[in-house]
Each structure stands twice: as structure tokens, then as C-alpha cells.
Short mmCIF file of C-alpha atoms in Angstrom, two decimals:
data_model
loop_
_atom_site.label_atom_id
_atom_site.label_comp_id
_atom_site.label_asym_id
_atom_site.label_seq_id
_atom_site.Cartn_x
_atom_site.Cartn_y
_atom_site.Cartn_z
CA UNK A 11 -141.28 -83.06 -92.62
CA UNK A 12 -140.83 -83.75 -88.76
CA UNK A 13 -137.70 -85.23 -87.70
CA UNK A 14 -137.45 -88.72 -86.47
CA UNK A 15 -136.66 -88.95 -83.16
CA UNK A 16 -132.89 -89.53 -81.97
CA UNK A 17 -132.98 -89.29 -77.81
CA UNK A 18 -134.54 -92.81 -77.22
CA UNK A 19 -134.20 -94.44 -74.50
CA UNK A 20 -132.56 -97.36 -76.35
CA UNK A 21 -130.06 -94.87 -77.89
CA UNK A 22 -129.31 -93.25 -74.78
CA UNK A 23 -129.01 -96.53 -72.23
CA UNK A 24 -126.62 -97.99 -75.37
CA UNK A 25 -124.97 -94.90 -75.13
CA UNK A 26 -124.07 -95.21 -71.05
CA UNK A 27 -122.94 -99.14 -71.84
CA UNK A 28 -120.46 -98.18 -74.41
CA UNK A 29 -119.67 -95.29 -72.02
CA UNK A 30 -118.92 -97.77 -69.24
CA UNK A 31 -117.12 -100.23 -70.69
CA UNK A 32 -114.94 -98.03 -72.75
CA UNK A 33 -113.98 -95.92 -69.38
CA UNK A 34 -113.07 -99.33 -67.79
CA UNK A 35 -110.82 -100.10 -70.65
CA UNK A 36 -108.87 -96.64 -70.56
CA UNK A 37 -109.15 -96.22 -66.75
CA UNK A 38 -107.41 -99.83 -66.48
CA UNK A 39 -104.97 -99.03 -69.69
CA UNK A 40 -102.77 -96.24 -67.59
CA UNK A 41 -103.02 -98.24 -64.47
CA UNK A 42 -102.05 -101.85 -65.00
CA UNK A 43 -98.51 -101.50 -65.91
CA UNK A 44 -97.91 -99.70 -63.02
CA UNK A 45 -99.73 -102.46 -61.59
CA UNK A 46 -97.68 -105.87 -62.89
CA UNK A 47 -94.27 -103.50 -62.16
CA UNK A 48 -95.40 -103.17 -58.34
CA UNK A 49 -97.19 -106.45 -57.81
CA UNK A 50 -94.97 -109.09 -59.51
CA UNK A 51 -91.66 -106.82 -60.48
CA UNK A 52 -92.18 -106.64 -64.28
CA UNK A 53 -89.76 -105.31 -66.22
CA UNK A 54 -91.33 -102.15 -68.51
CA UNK A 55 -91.42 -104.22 -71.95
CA UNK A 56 -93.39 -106.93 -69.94
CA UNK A 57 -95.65 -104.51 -68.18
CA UNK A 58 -96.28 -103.00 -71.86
CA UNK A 59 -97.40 -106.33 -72.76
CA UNK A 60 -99.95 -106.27 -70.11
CA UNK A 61 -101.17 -103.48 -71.29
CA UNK A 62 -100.79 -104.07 -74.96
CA UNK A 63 -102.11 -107.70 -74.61
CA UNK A 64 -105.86 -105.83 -73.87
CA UNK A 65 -105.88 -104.82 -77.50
CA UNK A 66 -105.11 -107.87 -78.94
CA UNK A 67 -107.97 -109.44 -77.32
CA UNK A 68 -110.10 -106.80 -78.80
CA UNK A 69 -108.83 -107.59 -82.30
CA UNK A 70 -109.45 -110.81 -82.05
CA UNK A 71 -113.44 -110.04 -80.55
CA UNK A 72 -113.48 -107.85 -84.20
CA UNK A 73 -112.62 -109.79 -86.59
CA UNK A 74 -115.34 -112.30 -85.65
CA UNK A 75 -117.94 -110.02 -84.08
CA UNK A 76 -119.19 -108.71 -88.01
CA UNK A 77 -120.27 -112.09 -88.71
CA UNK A 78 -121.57 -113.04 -85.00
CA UNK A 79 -124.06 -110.21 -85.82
CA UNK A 80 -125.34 -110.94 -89.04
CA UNK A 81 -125.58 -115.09 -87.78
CA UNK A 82 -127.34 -114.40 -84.13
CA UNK A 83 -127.95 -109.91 -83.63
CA UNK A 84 -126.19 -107.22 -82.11
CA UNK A 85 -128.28 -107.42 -79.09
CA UNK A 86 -127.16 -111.38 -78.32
CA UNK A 87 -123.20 -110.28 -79.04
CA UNK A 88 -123.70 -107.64 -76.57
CA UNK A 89 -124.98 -109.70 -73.99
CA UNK A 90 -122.28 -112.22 -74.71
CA UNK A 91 -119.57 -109.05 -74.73
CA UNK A 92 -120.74 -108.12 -71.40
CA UNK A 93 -120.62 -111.81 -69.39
CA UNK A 94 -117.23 -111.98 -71.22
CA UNK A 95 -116.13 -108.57 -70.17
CA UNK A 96 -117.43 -108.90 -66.69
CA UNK A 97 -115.86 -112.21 -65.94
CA UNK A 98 -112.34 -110.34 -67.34
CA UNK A 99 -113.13 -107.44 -64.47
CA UNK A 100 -113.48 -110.25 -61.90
CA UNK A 101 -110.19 -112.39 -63.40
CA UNK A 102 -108.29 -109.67 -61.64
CA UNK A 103 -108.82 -110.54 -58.16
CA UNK A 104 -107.83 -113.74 -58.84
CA UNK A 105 -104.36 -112.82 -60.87
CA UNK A 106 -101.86 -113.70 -58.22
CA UNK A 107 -99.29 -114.60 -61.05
CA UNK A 108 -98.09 -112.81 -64.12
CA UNK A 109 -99.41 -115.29 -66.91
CA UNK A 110 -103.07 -114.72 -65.28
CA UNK A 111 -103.11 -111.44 -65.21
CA UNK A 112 -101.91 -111.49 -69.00
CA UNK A 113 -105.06 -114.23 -69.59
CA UNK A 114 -107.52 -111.56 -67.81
CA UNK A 115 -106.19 -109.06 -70.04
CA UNK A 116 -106.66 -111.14 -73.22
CA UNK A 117 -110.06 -112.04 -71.99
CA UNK A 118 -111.12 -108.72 -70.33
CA UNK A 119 -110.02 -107.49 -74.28
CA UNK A 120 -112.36 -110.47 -76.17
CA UNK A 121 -115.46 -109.03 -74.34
CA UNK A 122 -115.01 -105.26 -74.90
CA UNK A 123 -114.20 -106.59 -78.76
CA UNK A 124 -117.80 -108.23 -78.95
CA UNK A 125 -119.41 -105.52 -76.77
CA UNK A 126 -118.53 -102.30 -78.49
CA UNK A 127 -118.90 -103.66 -81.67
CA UNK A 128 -122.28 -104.58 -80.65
CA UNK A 129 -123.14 -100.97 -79.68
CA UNK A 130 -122.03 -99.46 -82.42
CA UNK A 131 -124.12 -101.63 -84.45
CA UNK A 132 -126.86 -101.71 -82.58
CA UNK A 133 -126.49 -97.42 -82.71
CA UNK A 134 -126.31 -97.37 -86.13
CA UNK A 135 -129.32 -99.53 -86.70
CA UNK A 136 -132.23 -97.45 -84.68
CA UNK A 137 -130.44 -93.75 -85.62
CA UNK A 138 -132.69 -92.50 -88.45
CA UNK A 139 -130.85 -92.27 -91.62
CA UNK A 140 -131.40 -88.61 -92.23
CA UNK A 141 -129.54 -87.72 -89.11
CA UNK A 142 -126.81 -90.87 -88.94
CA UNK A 143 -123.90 -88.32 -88.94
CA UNK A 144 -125.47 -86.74 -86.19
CA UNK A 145 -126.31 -89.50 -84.37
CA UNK A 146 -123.14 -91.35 -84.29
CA UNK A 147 -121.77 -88.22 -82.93
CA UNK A 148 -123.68 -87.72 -80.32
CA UNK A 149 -122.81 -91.69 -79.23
CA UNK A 150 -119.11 -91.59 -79.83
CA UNK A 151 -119.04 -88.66 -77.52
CA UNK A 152 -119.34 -91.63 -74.75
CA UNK A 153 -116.08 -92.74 -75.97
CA UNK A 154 -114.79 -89.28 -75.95
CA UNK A 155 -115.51 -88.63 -72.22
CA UNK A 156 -114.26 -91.47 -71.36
CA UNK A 157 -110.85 -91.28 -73.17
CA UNK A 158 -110.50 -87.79 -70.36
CA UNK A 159 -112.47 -89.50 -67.48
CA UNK A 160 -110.57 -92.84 -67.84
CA UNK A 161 -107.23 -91.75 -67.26
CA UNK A 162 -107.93 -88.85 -64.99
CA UNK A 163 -109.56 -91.39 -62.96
CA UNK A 164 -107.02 -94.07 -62.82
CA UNK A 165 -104.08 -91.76 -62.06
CA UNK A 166 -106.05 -90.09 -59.45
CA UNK A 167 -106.41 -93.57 -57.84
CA UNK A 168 -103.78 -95.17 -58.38
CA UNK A 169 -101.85 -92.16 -56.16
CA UNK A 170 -104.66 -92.15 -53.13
CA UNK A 171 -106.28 -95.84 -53.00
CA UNK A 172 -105.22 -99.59 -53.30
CA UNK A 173 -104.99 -101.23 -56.56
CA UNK A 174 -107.76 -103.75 -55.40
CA UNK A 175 -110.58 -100.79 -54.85
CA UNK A 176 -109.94 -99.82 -59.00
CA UNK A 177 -110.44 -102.92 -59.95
CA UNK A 178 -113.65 -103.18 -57.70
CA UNK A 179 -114.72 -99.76 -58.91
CA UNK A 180 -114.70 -101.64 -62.85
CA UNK A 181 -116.46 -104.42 -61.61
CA UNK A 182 -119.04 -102.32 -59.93
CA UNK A 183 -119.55 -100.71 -63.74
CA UNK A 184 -119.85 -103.88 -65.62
CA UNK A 185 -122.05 -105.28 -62.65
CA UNK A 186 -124.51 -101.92 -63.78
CA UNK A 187 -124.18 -102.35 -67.59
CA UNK A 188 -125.30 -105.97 -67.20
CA UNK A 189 -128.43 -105.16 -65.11
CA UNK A 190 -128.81 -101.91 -67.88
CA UNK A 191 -129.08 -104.64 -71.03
CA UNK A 192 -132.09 -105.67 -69.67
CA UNK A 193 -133.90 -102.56 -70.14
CA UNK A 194 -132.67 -103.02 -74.20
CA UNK A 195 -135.59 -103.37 -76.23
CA UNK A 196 -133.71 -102.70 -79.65
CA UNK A 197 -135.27 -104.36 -82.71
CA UNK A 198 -133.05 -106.75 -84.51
CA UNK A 199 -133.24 -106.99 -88.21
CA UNK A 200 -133.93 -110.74 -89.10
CA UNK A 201 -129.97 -112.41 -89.03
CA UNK A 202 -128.43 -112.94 -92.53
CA UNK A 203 -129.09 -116.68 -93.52
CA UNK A 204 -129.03 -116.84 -97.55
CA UNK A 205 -126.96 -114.47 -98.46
CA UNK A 206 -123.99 -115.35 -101.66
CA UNK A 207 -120.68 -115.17 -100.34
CA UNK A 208 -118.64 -113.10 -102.71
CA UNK A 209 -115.68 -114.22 -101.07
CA UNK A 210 -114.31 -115.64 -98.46
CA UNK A 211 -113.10 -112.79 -96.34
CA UNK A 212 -116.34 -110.87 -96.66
CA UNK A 213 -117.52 -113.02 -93.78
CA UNK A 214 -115.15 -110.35 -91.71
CA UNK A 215 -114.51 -107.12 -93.97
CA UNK A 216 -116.96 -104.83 -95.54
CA UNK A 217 -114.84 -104.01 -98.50
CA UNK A 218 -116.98 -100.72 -99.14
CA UNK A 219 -115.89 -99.49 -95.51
CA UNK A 220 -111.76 -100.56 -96.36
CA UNK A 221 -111.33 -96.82 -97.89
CA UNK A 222 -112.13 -94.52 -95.02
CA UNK A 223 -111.09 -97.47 -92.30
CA UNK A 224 -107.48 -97.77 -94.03
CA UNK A 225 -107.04 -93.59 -93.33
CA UNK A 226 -108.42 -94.30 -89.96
CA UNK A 227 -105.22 -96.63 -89.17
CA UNK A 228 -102.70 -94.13 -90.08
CA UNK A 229 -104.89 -91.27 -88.19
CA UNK A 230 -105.29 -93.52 -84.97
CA UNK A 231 -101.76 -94.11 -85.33
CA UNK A 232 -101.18 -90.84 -84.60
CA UNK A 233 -103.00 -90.24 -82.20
CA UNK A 234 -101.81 -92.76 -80.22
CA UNK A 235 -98.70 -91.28 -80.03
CA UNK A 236 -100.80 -88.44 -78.10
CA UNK A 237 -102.38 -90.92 -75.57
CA UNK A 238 -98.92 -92.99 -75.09
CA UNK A 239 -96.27 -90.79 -74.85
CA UNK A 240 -97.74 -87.20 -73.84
CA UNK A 241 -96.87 -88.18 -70.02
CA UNK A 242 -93.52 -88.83 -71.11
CA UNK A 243 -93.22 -85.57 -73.24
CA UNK A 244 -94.49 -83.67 -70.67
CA UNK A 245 -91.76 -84.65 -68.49
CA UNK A 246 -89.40 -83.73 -70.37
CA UNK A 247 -90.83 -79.96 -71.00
CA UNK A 248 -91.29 -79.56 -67.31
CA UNK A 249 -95.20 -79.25 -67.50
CA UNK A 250 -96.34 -81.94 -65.76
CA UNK A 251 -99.31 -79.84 -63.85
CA UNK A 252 -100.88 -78.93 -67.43
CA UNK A 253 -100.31 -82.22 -69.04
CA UNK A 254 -102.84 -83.89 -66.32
CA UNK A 255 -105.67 -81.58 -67.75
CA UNK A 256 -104.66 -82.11 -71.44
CA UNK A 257 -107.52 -84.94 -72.17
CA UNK A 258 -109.86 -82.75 -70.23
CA UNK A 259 -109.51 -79.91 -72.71
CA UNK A 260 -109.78 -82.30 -75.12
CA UNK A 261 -112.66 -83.32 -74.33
CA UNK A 262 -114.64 -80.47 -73.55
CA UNK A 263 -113.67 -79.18 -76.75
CA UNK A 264 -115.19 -82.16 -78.99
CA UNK A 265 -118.44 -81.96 -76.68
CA UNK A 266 -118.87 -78.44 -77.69
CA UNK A 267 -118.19 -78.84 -81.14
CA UNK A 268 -119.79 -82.44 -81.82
CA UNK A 269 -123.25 -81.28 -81.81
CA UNK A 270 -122.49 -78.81 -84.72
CA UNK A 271 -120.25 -81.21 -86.59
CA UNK A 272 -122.57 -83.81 -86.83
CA UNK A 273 -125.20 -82.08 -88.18
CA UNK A 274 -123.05 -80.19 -90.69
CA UNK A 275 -122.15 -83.58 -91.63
CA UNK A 276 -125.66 -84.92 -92.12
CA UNK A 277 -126.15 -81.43 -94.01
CA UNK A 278 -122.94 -80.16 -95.74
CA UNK A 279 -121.24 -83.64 -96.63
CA UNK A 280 -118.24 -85.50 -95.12
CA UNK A 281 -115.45 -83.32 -97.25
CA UNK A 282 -116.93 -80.64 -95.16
CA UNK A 283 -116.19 -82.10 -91.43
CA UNK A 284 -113.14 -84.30 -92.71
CA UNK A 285 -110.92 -81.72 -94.52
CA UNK A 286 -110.52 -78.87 -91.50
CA UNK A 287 -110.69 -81.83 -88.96
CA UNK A 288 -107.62 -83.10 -90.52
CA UNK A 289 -105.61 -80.04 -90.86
CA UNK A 290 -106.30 -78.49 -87.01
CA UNK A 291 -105.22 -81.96 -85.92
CA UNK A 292 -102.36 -81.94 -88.27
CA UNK A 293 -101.35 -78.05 -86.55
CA UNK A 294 -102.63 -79.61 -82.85
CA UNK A 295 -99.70 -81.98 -83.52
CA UNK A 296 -97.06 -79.57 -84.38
CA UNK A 297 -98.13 -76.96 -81.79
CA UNK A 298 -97.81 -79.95 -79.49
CA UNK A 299 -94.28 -80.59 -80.89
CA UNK A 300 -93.17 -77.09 -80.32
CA UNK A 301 -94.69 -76.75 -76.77
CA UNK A 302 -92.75 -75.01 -74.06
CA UNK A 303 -95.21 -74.28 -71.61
CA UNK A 304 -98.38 -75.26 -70.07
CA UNK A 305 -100.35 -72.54 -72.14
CA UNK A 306 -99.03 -74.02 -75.49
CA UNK A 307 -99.70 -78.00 -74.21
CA UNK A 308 -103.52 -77.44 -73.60
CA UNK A 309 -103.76 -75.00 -76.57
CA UNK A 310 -102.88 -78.03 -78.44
CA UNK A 311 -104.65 -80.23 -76.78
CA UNK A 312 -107.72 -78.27 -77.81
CA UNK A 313 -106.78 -78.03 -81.33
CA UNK A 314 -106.60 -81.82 -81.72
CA UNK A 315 -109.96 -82.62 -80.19
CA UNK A 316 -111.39 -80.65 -82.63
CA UNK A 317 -109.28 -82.15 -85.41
CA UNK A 318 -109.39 -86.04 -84.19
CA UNK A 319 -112.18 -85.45 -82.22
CA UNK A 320 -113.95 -84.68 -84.88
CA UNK A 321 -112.63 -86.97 -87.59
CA UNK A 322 -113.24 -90.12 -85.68
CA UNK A 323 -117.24 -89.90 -85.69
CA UNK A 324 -117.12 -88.34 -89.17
CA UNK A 325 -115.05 -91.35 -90.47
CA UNK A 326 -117.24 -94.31 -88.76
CA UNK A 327 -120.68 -92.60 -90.55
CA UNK A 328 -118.64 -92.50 -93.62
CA UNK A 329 -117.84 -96.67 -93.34
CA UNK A 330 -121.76 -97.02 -92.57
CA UNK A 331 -123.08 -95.15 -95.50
CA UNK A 332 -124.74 -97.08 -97.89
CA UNK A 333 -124.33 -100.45 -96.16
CA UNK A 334 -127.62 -102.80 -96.51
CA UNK A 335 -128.62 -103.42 -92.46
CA UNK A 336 -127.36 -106.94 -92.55
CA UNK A 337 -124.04 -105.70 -93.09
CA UNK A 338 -123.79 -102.97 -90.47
CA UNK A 339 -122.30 -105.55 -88.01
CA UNK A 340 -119.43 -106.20 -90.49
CA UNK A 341 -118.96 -102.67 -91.45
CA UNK A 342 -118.77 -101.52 -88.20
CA UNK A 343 -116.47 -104.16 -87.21
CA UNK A 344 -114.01 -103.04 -90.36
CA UNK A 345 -113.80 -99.80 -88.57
CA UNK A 346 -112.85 -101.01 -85.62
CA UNK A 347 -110.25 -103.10 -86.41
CA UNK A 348 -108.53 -100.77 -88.54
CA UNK A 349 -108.87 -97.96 -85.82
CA UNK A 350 -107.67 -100.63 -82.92
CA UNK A 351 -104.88 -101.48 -85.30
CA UNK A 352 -103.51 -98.12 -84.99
CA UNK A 353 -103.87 -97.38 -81.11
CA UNK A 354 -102.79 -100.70 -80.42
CA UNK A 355 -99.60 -101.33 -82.53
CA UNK A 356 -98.90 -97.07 -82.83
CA UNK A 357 -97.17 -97.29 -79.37
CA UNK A 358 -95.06 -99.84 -80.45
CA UNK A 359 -93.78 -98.66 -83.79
CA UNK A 360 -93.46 -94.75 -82.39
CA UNK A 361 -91.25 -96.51 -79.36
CA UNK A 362 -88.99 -97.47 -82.27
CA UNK A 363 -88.80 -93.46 -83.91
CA UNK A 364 -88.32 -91.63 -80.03
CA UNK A 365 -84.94 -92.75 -80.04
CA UNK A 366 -83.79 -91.05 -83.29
CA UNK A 367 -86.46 -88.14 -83.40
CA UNK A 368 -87.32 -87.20 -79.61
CA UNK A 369 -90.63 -86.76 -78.31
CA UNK A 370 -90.78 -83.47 -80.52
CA UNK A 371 -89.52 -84.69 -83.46
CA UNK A 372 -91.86 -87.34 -83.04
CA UNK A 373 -94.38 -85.21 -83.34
CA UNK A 374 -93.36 -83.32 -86.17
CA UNK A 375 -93.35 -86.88 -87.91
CA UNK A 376 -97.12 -87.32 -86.40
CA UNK A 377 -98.00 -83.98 -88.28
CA UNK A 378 -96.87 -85.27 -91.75
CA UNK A 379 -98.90 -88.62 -91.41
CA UNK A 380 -102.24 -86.98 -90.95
CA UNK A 381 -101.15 -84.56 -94.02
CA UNK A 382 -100.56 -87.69 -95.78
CA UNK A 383 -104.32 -89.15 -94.34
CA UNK A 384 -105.24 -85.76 -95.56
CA UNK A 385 -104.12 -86.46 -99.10
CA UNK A 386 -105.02 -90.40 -99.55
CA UNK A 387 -108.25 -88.76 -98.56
CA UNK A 388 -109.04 -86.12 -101.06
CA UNK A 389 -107.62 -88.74 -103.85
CA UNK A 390 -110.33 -91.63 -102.85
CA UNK A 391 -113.34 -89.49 -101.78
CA UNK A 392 -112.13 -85.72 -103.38
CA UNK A 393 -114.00 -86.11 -106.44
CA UNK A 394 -117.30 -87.35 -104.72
CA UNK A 395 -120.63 -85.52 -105.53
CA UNK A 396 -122.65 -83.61 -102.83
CA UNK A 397 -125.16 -84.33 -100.60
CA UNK A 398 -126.35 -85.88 -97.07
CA UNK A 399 -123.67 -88.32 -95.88
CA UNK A 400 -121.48 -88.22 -98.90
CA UNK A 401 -117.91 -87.54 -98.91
#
């Protein structure tokens, strides 16, 4: 049998959106506390906030977008995500006290909440079926590059231009995804309208997706002691040079390896992608703890893209299997939140462990969560039969 096509041109234009707004948002994230420190002498914790606040706004966007989609389509949230997010970009300009720039945040964070939900929905809904693992690989590599393009881009900037030409750069971007939604022509599924409510809450959570989304928290957690504190860490070690290439590596790892992976996972079954993911990100994270030199930091940065890399797209197909289309949205929200939860409020809790553990022995802590992920894993999904998609 042929296989349905997977390169369309809605797929791929979705693709450069999420792309887009998702480099924004990391591009922004390790230059705006720099930012409120310089501009309006904010103390650390409160430039933290600033940066923090972002994420809140995206929770909030979540827990409301699953229903948004079933009541009026993915393609009318995204629209709405992208005015939102585009009248955040152009808040900035006009943030010539603290407590505005903390409202652009919030707000800059409500319309990347309601946009990349949207996405990933709308993603889900027009890759065929047979190759969903594959497909949402392929897309979440737009959130990969920018997670190493973000960053290396703001830092670069921040050290050779005003702040006022990054924040035109951003709204440049979400000038060009607004003028790309246009050229959308994705199909919506007729909106949910008589449809029982089990309970109340499964307006916003897709209990079927709680599993895997749960053992997403504690893995994003970890990670996010990667994207917080490596700067920090690398300090400290004295290899500042190869830290600045670290997400790089990353990256170009997972963009070799996601083409292969998602396949396997359409193929093989999740156990198959999850289990090794887990354990090279698990030894990523105490190579990284060990590190001593440049050679050892990107050798580890290469063993965790493959690991977390990896497990991120493996884990959102796993949340979308066997969800009816109505319920995508919600699904797809569920995973969000949970993984949002644990970039968002990891920082925070980790900041509380440096103190007694060190950056390294933070680490080493990092390494036994994902072992524990690793476990919670094989006890809900272990015992799973074979086949395409399943775990």
C-alpha cells in the first residue's frame, strides 16, 4: 500500500510557525533578565520573575486552549495565539516600567499558550495515522532547532546590538507568521457540540494522556536544570568556550537521529524509542555532572539530545494515541501543561538543591529522576502488547 503523504504544505508552513514562535520565546527567555537588571536595576529574583512570569502565561493559554479547540478549531486558536502573541512582541517597546514589562511577559506567554497548542493540534490532525510517530517528529524538530538557535541568537545579540533591535528582530517573526496563517488551508473536524461530560475537569485534561504527561513533568524537570543552570556550571568548570556550542550539539544530534526514531516508533513500538532514550539521557546527565573539560561538556551534550531529544516527540505521540479527533486539542494541551510544568517551575525547585548539592551534585540528583521516569514508565506501559504506536 502507498504511503500517505506527510511533506504538505500545510504540515510544513505549521511547522515554520511553531518554529518561529517557539525561537522568539527561547531567544527572549536568556535575554530579558539581563534586560529588566540593565534597564530598570532589578534585583536577580525579580529579573527571574520576568523571565519565569512568560511561563505562567503559557499555563494559563493551556489549560483553556483543549477546550477552545474542540468549541471553535485549532485553526481559529491559532489565529487568536498569534494577534495575542504579536501584540506581546510589540508590548515591549512600550515597557518603560517594571510592572509592564512583567504584563508583556504574561501576555506575550497567553499567546504562545494558545498558539503552540494550536499547532500541535492542528499537526496531529492532517499527519496520517500510520506514520503519527514519525510525523510528530519531524515537527517537534522545529522546537528542537530552536531550543539551539534561540539562545545562540540572543546571547550573540545581546553582546553586539541594542536591546531594542532583538525585540524588533521578534516582532519582525511574528509580523511573518501572521501573514504565513493565511496560506493555512487545514481542514477542521466539525467542533465538539453534544458530547457527555464525564466530569468536570475533562473540559481541560485528557485523562488517557495523564500517564505518559505525568513522566513528562519529572523528565522536563530535568532537563531544565540543563537549559537553566548549564551557563552557570560551566563557569564554574572553566569551559565557558564549549558550553556556548552545547545546544548546538544538541541539536544536530536529535536532527540526525529524529528521522530514524520516528519511524522506529511508528514501526517497533514506543518501549522501543522510550527505554534507551531514557537511559543515554540518564548517562548524558551524569557525564555532564562529572565534566572537566570542554570534550566531556559537548560529549554530554550529545548524549542527552539523543536521550531527551528523543523522548520528548516519542512521549507527545504516545498522549495522542488512541484519542477520538475531537479530543486531540485537549490531549495535546495535557501534554503541554505537564511538560511546561516542569521547565517552568524546575528552575525554581533545583535553585533550592544547588546550595546543598552543587551544580554537579545537582546533576547526579538529575540522573536518578529520569531513572525513576524510567521505572514509573516500564510499571504503567511495561506490560503493553506490540505494535504501531503502542508502548
Amino acid at each position: 500500500m502507498e504511503k500517505q503523504s506527510l511533506w504538505t504544505k500545510d504540515f510544513i508552513i505549521i511547522s515554520i510557525i511553531n518554529f518561529f514562535i517557539m525561537l522568539v520565546m527561547y531567544l527572549l527567555m536568556v535575554t530579558i533578565a539581563p534586560y529588566a537588571v540593565e534597564e530598570f536595576g532589578a534585583s536577580t529574583s525579580t529579573a527571574g520573575l520576568v523571565s519565569g512570569i512568560f511561563i505562567i502565561g503559557t499555563l494559563i493559554a493551556r489549560i483553556g486552549s483543549g477546550n477552545l479547540i474542540a468549541k471553535i478549531g485549532s485553526k481559529k486558536l491559532l489565529f487568536i495565539g498569534l494577534v495575542v502573541f504579536l501584540i506581546g512582541t510589540g508590548l515591549y517597546f512600550g515597557a518603560v516600567t517594571l510592572p509592564f514589562l512583567l504584563a508583556a511577559r504574561l501576555i506575550h506567554g497567553i499567546g504562545l499558550g494558545f498558539a503552540s497548542t494550536a499547532t500541535g493540534t492542528m499537526v496531529a490532525k492532517i499527519i496520517p495515522p500510520t506514520r503519527r510517530g514519525e510525523g510528530i517528529g519531524y515537527f517537534s524538530m522545529s522546537t528542537v532547532l530552536s531550543t539551539a538557535i534561540g539562545p545562540f541568537l540572543g546571547i550573540f545579540m545581546s553582546q553586539h546590538y541594542p536591546f531594542q533591535v532583538i525585540f524588533w528582530l521578534c516582532l519582525v517573526l511574528s509580523v511573518i507568521n501572521m501573514l504565513m496563517f493565511f496560506f493555512v488551508r487545514e481542514e477542521e473536524t466539525a467542533p465538539a457540540t453534544v458530547r457527555v461530560k464525564e466530569k468536570s475537569h475533562s473540559q481541560f485534561i485528557e485523562k488517557r494522556a495523564l500517564p505518559i504527561s505525568v513522566i513528562t513533568l519529572f523528565v522536563g524537570l530535568s532537563y531544565s536544570g540543563v537549559l537553566s543552570f548549564l551557563s552557570f556550571y560551566a563557569k564554574e568548570i572553566d569551559v565557558v568556550k564549549a558550553a556556548s556550542f552545547f545546544f548546538l550539539v544538541y541539536a544536530f544530534v536529535v536532527l540526525l537521529s529524529r528521522p530514524f526514531s520516528g519511524k522506529l516508533l511508528d514501526e517497533k513500538g514506543a518501549k522501543f524509542i522510550v527505554y534507551p532514550a531514557l537511559i543515554l539521557f540518564a548517562g548524558g546527565l551524569l557525564l555532564l555532572s562529572q565534566a572537566h573539560n570542554g570534550f566531556m561538556l559537548l560529549a554530554a551534550g550529545a548524549i542527552i539530545g539523543l536521550g531527551f531529544g528523543n523522548f520528548q516527540s516519542c512521549a507527545q505521540a504516545i498522549a495522542l494515541k488512541g484519542i477520538e479527533m475531537d479530543r486531540i486539542g485537549v490531549a495535546t494541551s495535557t501534554f503541554y501543561i505537564f511538560l511546561d510544568c516542569g521547565f517552568g517551575f524546575g528552575p525554581y525547585f533545583l535553585g533550592q538543591v544547588i546550595p546543598h548539592t552543587g551544580y554537579s551534585g545537582m546533576y547526579l540528583t538529575l540522573t536518578a529522576v529520569v531513572l525513576f521516569s524510567l521505572f514509573v514508565f516500564v510499571l504503567l506501559f511495561g506490560r503493553r502488547g506490540k505494535g504501531t504506536m503502542e508502548a
